[in-house]
XYZ file of C-alpha atoms in Angstrom:
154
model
C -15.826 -13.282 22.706
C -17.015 -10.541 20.489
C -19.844 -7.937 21.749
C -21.964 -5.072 19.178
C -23.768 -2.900 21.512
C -25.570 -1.279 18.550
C -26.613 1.843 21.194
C -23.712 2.944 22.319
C -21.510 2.437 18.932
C -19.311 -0.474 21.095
C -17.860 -3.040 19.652
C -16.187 -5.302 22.468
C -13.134 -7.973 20.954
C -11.886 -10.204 23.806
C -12.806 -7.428 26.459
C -11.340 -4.296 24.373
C -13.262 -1.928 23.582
C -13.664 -0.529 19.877
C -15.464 2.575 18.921
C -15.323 5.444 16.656
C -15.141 8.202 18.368
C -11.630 6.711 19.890
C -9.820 6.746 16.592
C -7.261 9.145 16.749
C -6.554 11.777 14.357
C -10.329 11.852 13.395
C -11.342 15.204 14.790
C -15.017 14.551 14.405
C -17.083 12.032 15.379
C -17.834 9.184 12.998
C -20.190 6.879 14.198
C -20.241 3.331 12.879
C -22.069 2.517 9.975
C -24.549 -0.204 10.338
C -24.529 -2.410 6.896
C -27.424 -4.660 7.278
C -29.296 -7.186 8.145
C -30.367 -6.879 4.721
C -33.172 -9.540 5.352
C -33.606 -10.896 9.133
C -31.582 -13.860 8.073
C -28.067 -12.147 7.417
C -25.634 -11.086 9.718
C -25.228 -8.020 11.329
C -22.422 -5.771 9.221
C -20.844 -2.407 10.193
C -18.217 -0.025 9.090
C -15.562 0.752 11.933
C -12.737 3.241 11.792
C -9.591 1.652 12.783
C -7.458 4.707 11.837
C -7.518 7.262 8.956
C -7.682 5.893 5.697
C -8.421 2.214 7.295
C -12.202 0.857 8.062
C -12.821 -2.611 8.750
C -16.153 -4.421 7.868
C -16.980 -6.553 10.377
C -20.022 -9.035 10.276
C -21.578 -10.630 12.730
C -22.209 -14.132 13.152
C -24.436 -15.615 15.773
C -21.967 -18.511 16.809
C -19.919 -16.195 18.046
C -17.452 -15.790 14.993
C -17.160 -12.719 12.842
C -15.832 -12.199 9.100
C -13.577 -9.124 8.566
C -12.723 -6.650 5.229
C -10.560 -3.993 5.641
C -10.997 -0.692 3.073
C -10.013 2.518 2.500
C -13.591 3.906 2.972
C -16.900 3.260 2.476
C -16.846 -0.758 1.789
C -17.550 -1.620 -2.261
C -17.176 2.330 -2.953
C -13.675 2.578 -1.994
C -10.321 0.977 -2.408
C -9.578 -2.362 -0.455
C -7.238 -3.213 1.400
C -4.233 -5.417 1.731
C -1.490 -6.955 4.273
C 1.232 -7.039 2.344
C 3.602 -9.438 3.656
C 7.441 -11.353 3.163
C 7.324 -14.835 3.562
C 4.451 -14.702 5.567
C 5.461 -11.672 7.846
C 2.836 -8.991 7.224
C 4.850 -5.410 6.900
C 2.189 -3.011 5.440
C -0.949 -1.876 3.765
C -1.485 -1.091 0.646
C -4.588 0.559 -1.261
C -5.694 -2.252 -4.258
C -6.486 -0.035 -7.093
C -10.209 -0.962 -9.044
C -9.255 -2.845 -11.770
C -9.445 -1.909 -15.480
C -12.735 -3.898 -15.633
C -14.236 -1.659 -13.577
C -15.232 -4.346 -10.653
C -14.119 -3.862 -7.303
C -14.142 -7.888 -6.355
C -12.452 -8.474 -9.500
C -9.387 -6.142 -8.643
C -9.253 -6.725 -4.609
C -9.381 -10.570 -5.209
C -7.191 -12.357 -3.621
C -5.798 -8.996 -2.611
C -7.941 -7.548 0.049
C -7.841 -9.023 3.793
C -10.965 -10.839 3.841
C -11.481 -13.371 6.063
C -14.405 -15.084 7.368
C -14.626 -16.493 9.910
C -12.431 -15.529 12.461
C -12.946 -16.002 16.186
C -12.771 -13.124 18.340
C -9.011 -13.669 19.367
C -8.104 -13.337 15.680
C -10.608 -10.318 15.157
C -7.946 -9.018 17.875
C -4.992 -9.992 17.179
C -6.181 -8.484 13.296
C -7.285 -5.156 14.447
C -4.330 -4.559 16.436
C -2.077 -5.928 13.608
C -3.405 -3.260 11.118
C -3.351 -0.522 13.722
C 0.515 -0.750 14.071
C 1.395 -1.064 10.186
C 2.631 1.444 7.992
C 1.339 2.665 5.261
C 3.132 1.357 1.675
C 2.892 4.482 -1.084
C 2.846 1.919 -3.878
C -0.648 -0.082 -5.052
C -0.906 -3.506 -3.972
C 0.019 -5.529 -6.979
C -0.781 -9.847 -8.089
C 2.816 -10.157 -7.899
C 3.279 -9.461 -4.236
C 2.543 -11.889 -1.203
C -0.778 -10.702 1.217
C -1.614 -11.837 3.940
C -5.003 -13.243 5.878
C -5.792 -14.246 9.171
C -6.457 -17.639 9.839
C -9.926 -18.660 9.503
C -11.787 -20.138 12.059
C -13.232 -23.558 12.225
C -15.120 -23.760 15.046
């Protein structure tokens, strides 16, 4: 089950708690940024610190389900994110630099973990996954294997 209490900043994942005061090494607060609804029909979206250097985008969906981007920052204005992983193992995160282009999408995709949408046990078991890896000093590159969570399919 996955909870937003928009006034307090909580977002609850299978009964833990997530909220961005708690991220450590962040010695000021940072409260969650609220990305939408853009129009009453689209999901709820925030910004919220998982660690420094790592936010996760999370919408919202009303079944119960969320979707899930991880970045470096502020979401379309920073690098993404990826799980790089070893036949399917993930080991670390890398930063996906913006591609020559100039287009964000263009260079994180099929880099960037982006998945949706996951049910709240894999918005978990996700969160928790990230928290724990290290951090790779090289770029994320086409030729190496990422990895997603599994979608859900309700």
């Amino acid at each position: 089950m996955i909870e937003w209490d928009e006034g307090s900043g909580i977002l609850l994942v299978e009964g833990r708690p997530y909220q961005a005061a708690a991220v450590p090494g962040v010695p000021h607060r940072i409260p969650p940024t609220r990305r939408g609804p853009r129009t009453p029909a689209d999901p709820p979206r925030f910004t919220l610190p998982v660690r420094p250097g790592l936010v996760a985008q999370i919408t919202l969906h009303r079944d119960g389900a969320a979707g899930i981007e991880l970045w470096a920052g502020e979401p379309e204005e920073t690098d993404g994110i990826a799980v790089l992983s070893d036949s399917g193992f993930p080991y670390a995160l890398a930063r996906i630099p913006l591609c020559s282009c100039g287009d964000r999408g263009c260079g994180n995709l099929p880099l960037q973990l982006n998945a949706d949408p996951v049910s709240g046990a894999t918005l978990l078991s996700t969160l928790e996954l990230v928290e724990g890896l290290r951090w790779d000093d090289r770029s994320a590159t086409r030729s190496q294997e990422t990895w997603q969570p599994e979608t859900y399919r309700g």
